[in-house]
mmCIF file of C-alpha atoms in Angstrom:
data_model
loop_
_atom_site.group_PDB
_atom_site.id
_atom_site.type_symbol
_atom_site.label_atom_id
_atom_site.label_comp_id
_atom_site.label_asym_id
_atom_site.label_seq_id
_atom_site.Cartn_x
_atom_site.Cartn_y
_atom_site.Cartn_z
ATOM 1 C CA UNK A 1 139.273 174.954 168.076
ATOM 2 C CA UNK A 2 135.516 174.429 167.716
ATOM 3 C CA UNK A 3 134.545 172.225 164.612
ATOM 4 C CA UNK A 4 131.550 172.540 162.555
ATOM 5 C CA UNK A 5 128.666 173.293 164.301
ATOM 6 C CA UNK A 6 125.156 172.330 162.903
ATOM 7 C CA UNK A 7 121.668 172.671 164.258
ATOM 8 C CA UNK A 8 119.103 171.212 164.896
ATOM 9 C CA UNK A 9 120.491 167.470 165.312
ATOM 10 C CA UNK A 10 116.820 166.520 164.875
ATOM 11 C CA UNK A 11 113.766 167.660 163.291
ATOM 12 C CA UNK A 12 110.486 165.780 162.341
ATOM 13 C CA UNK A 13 107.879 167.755 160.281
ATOM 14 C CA UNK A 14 104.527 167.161 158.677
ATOM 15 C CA UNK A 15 104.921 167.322 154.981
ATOM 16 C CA UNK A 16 104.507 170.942 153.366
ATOM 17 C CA UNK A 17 105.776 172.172 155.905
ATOM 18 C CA UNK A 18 109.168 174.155 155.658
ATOM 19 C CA UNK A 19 112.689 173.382 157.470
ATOM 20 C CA UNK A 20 115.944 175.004 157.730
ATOM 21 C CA UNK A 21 119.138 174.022 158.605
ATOM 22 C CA UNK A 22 121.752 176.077 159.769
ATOM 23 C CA UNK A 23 125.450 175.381 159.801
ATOM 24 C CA UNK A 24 128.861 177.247 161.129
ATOM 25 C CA UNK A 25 131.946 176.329 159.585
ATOM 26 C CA UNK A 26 135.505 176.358 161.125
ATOM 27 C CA UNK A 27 136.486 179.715 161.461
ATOM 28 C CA UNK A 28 138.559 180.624 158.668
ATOM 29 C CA UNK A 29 137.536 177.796 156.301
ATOM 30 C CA UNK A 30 136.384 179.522 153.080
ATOM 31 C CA UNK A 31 134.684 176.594 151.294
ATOM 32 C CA UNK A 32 131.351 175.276 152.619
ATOM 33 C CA UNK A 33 129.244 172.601 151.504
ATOM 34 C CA UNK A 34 126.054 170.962 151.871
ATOM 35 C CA UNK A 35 125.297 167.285 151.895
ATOM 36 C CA UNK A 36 122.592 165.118 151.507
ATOM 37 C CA UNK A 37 122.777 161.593 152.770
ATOM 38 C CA UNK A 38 120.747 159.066 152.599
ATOM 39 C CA UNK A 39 120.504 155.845 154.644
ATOM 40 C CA UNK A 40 123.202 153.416 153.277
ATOM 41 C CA UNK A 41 124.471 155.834 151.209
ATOM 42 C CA UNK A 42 127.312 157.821 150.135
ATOM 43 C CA UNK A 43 126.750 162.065 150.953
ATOM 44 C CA UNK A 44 125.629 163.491 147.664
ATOM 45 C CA UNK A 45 126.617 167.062 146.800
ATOM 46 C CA UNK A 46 123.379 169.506 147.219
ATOM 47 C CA UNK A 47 125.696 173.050 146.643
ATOM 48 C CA UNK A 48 129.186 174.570 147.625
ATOM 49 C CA UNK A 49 130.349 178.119 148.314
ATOM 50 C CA UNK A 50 133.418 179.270 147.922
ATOM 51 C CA UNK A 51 133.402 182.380 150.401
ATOM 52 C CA UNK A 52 129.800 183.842 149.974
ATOM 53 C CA UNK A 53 129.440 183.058 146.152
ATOM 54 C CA UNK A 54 127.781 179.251 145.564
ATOM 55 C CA UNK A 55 129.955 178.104 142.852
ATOM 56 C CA UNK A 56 128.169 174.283 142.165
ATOM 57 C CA UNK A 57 124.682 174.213 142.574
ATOM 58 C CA UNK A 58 123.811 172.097 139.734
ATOM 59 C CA UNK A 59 122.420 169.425 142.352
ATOM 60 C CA UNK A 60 120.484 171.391 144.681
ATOM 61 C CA UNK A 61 116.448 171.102 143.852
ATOM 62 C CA UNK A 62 115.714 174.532 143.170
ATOM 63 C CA UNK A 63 112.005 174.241 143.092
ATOM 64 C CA UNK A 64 111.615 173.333 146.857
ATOM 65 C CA UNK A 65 115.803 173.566 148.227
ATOM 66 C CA UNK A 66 117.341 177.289 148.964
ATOM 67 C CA UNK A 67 120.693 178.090 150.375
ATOM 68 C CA UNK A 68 122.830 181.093 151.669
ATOM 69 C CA UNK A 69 125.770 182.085 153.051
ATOM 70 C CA UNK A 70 125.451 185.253 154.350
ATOM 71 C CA UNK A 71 129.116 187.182 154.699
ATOM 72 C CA UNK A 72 130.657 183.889 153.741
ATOM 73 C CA UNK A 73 130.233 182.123 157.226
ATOM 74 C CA UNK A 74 127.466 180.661 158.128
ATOM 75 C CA UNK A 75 125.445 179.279 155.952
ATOM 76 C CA UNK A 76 121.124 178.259 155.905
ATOM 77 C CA UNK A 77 119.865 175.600 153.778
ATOM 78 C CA UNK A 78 116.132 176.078 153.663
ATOM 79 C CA UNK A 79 113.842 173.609 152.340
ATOM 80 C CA UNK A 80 110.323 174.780 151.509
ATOM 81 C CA UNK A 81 107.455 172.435 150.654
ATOM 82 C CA UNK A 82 109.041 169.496 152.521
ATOM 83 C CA UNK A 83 107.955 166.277 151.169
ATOM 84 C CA UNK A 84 108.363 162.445 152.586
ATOM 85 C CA UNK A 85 111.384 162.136 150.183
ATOM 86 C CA UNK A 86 113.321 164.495 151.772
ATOM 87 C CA UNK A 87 113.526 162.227 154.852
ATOM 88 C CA UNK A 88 117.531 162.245 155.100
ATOM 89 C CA UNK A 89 120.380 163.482 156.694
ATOM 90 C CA UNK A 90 121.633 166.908 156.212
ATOM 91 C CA UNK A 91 125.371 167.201 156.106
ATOM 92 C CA UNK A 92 127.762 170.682 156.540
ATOM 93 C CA UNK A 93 131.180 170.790 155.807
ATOM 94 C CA UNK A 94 133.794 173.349 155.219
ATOM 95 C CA UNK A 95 137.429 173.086 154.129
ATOM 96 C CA UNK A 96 140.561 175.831 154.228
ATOM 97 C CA UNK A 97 140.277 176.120 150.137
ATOM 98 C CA UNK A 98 138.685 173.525 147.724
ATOM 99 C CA UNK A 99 141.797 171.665 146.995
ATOM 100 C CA UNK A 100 141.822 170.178 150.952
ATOM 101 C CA UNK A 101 140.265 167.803 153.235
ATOM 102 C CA UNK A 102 136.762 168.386 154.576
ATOM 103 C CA UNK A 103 135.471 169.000 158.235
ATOM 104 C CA UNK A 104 131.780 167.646 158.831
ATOM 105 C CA UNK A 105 129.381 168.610 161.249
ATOM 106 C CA UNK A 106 127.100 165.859 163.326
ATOM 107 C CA UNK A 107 124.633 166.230 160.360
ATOM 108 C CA UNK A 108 120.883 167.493 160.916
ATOM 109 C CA UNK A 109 118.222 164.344 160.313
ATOM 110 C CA UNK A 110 115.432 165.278 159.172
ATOM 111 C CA UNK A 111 111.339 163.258 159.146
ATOM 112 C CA UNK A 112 108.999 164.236 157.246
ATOM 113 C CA UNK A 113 105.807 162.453 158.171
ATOM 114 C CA UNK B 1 125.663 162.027 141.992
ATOM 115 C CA UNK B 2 128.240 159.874 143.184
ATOM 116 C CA UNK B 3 131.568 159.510 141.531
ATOM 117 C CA UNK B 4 132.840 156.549 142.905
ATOM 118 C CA UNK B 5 131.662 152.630 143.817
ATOM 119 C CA UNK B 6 133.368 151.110 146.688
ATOM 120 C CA UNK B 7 133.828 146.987 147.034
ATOM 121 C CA UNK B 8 132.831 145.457 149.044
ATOM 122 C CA UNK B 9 129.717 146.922 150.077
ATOM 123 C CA UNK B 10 130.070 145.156 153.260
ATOM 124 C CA UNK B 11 132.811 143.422 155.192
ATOM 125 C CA UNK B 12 132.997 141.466 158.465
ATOM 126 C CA UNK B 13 136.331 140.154 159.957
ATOM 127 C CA UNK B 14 138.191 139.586 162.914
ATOM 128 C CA UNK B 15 140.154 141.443 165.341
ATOM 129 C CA UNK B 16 143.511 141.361 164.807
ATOM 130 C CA UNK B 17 142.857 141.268 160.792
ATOM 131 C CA UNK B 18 143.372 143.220 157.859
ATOM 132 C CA UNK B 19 140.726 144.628 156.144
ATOM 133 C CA UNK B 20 140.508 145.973 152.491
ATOM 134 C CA UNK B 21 138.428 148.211 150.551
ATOM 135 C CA UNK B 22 138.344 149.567 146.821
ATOM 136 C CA UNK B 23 137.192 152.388 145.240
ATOM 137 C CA UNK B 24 136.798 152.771 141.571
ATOM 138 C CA UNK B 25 135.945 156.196 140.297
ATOM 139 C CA UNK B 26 134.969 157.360 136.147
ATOM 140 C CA UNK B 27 137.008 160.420 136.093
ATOM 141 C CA UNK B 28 140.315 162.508 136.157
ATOM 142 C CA UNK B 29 141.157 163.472 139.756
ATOM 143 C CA UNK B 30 143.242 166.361 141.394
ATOM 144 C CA UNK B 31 143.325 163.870 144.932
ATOM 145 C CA UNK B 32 141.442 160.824 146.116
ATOM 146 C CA UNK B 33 140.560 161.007 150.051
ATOM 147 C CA UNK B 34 138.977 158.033 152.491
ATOM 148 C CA UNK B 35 136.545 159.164 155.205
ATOM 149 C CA UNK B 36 135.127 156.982 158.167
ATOM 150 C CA UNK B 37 131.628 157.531 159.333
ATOM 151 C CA UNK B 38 130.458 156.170 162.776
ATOM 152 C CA UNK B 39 126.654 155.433 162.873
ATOM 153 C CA UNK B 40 124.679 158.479 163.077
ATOM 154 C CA UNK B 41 127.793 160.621 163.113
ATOM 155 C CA UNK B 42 129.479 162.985 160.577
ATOM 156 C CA UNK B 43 132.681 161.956 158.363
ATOM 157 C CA UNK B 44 136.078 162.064 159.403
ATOM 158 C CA UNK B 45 138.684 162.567 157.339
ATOM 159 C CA UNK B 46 141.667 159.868 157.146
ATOM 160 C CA UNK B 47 143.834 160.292 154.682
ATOM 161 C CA UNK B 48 144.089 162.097 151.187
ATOM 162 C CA UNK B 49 146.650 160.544 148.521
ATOM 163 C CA UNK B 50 147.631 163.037 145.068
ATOM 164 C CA UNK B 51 146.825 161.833 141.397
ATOM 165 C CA UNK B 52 150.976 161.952 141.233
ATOM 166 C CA UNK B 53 151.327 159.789 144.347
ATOM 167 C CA UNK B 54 150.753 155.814 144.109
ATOM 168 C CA UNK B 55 150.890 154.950 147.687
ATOM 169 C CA UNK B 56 150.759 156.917 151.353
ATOM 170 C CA UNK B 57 150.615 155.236 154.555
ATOM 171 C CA UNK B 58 149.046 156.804 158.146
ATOM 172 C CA UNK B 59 149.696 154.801 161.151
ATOM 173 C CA UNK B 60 147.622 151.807 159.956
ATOM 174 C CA UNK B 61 146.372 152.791 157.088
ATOM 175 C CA UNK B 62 147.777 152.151 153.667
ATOM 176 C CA UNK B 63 146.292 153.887 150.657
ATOM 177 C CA UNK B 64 146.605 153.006 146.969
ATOM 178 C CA UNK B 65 146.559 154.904 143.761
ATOM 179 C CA UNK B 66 146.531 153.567 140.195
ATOM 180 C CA UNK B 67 145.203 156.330 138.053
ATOM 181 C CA UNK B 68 145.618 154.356 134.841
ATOM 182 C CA UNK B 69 142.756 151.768 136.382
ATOM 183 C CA UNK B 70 141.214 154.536 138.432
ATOM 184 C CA UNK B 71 141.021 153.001 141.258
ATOM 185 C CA UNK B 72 142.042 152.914 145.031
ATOM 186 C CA UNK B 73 142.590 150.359 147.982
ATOM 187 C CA UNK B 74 142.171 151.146 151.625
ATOM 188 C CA UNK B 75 144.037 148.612 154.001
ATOM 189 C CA UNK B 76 143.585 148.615 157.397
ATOM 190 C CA UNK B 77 145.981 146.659 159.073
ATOM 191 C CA UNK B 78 145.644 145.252 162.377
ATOM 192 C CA UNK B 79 141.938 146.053 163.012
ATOM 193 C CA UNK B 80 139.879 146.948 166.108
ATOM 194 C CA UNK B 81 136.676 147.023 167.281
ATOM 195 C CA UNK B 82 136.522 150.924 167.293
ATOM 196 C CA UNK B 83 137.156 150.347 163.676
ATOM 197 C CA UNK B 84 134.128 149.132 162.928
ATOM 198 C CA UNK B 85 132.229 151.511 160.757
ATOM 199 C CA UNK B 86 130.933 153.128 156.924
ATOM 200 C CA UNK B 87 134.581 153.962 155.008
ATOM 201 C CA UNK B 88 134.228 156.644 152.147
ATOM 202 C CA UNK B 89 136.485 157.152 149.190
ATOM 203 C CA UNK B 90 136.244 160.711 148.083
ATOM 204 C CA UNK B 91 137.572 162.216 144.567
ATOM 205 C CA UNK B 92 138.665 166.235 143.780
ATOM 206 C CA UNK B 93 138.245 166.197 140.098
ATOM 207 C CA UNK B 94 140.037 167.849 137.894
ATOM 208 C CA UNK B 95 136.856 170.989 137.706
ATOM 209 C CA UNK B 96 137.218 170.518 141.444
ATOM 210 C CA UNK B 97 134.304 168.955 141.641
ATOM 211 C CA UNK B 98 134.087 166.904 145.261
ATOM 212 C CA UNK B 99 132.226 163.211 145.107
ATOM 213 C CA UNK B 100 131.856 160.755 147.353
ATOM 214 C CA UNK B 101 131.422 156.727 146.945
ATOM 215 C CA UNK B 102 129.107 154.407 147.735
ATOM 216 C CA UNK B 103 130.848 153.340 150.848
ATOM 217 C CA UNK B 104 131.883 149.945 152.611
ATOM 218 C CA UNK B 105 130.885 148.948 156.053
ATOM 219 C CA UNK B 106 133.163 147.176 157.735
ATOM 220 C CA UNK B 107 132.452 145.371 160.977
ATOM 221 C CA UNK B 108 135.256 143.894 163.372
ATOM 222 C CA UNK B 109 134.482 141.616 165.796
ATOM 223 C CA UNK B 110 135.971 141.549 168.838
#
C-alpha cells in the first residue's frame, strides 16, 4: 500500500513569490494534516481536515497560508506572498480517524531567498 | 504550538546501551504517542500508550505513562546505530487536539 505521497521534495523561491504544496494521503485515511517544521524543532500544527471540512485552523497564517482538500483526498497548501520566514519544512500526514496514529509524507522543504 | 518538552534535548551513548527520553506535556490527554524522525525524513510512528494505560512495551521499546505528573519516558533498550535519530512524543488531547514535543536527538555510536 502506497504511503503518503507529497510533492515537490524541494522548492527554492525568491520572496513574494507564491508556493504550493500538494499532498495525497493513504487511501482511505479520513483525517489529514499539515505540518510545519522547523529546523531543530518539533512539527507544529498549521490545519487538519477531517474528510473535506478543516476542523483546526486556528494556527494556519491566514493572511499569506491557504489550504484545501478538495473531495476529502488530496489536499493543497498554498502559500502566497512567501517571505524568508517561511523557510521550513512542510509536513502531510493523514490518519484512519483522529483518535489514531499518523502516517507522514517525506515532507516538502521549502527556501525562500 | 507545541504541547510537550522532551529531556534531554540531546543524548549520545553507546551501542549496546539504553537510552531514555521524557516528555512532559500541560494538558489532559486521550493518548500519548513517540515518533522517530531520520534526518531530512518524515516521522514514523512507534508506539501510542492510552491515558488509562501506565506502561506498553514494543520489541525494544518501553513506554511510560503517569498522568498525575503528566509525563512520559521512552526507553530504548539495547541500542543501535540505525537508532540514531530526532524521537517525538506526541499528545491527543482531550478536544482532540494533536501536538507534538520539542524532541530529543539521540546519537549511538557504534
Amino acid at each position: 500500500e502506497a504511503g503518503v505521497v507529497q510533492s515537490p521534495r524541494y522548492k527554492i523561491i525568491e520572496k513574494k513569490q507564491p508556493v504550493a504544496f500538494w499532498c495525497n494521503p493513504i487511501s482511505g485515511h479520513n483525517t489529514l494534516y499539515w505540518y510545519l517544521q522547523n529546523l531543530g524543532q518539533g512539527p507544529e500544527l498549521l490545519i487538519r481536515y477531517e474528510n473535506e471540512e478543516a476542523v483546526d485552523d486556528s494556527q494556519l497564517p491566514k493572511d499569506r497560508f491557504s489550504a484545501e482538500r478538495l473531495k476529502g483526498v488530496d489536499s493543497t497548501l498554498k502559500i502566497q506572498p512567501a517571505e524568508l520566514g517561511d523557510s521550513a519544512v512542510y509536513l502531510c500526514a493523514s490518519s484512519l480517524d483522529f483518535t489514531g496514529e499518523l502516517f507522514f509524507g517525506e515532507g516538502s522543504r521549502l527556501t525562500v531567498l | 504550538s507545541q504541547q510537550g518538552e522532551e529531556d534531554p534535548q540531546a543524548l549520545s551513548i553507546q551501542e549496546g546501551e539504553n537510552a531514555t527520553m521524557n516528555c512532559s506535556y500541560k494538558t489532559s490527554i486521550n493518548n500519548l504517542q513517540w515518533y522517530r524522525q531520520n534526518s531530512g525524513r518524515g516521522l514514523v510512528h512507534l508506539i501510542l500508550i492510552r491515558s488509562n494505560e501506565r506502561e506498553k512495551h514494543s520489541g525494544r521499546l518501553r513506554v511510560t505513562l503517569d498522568t498525575s505528573k503528566k509525563s512520559s519516558s521512552l526507553l530504548i533498550t539495547a541500542s543501535r546505530a540505525a537508532d540514531t535519530a530526532s524521537y517525538f512524543c506526541a499528545t491527543r488531547g482531550t478536544g482532540n487536539q494533536f501536538y507534538f514535543g520539542t524532541g530529543t536527538s539521540l546519537t549511538v555510536i557504534p
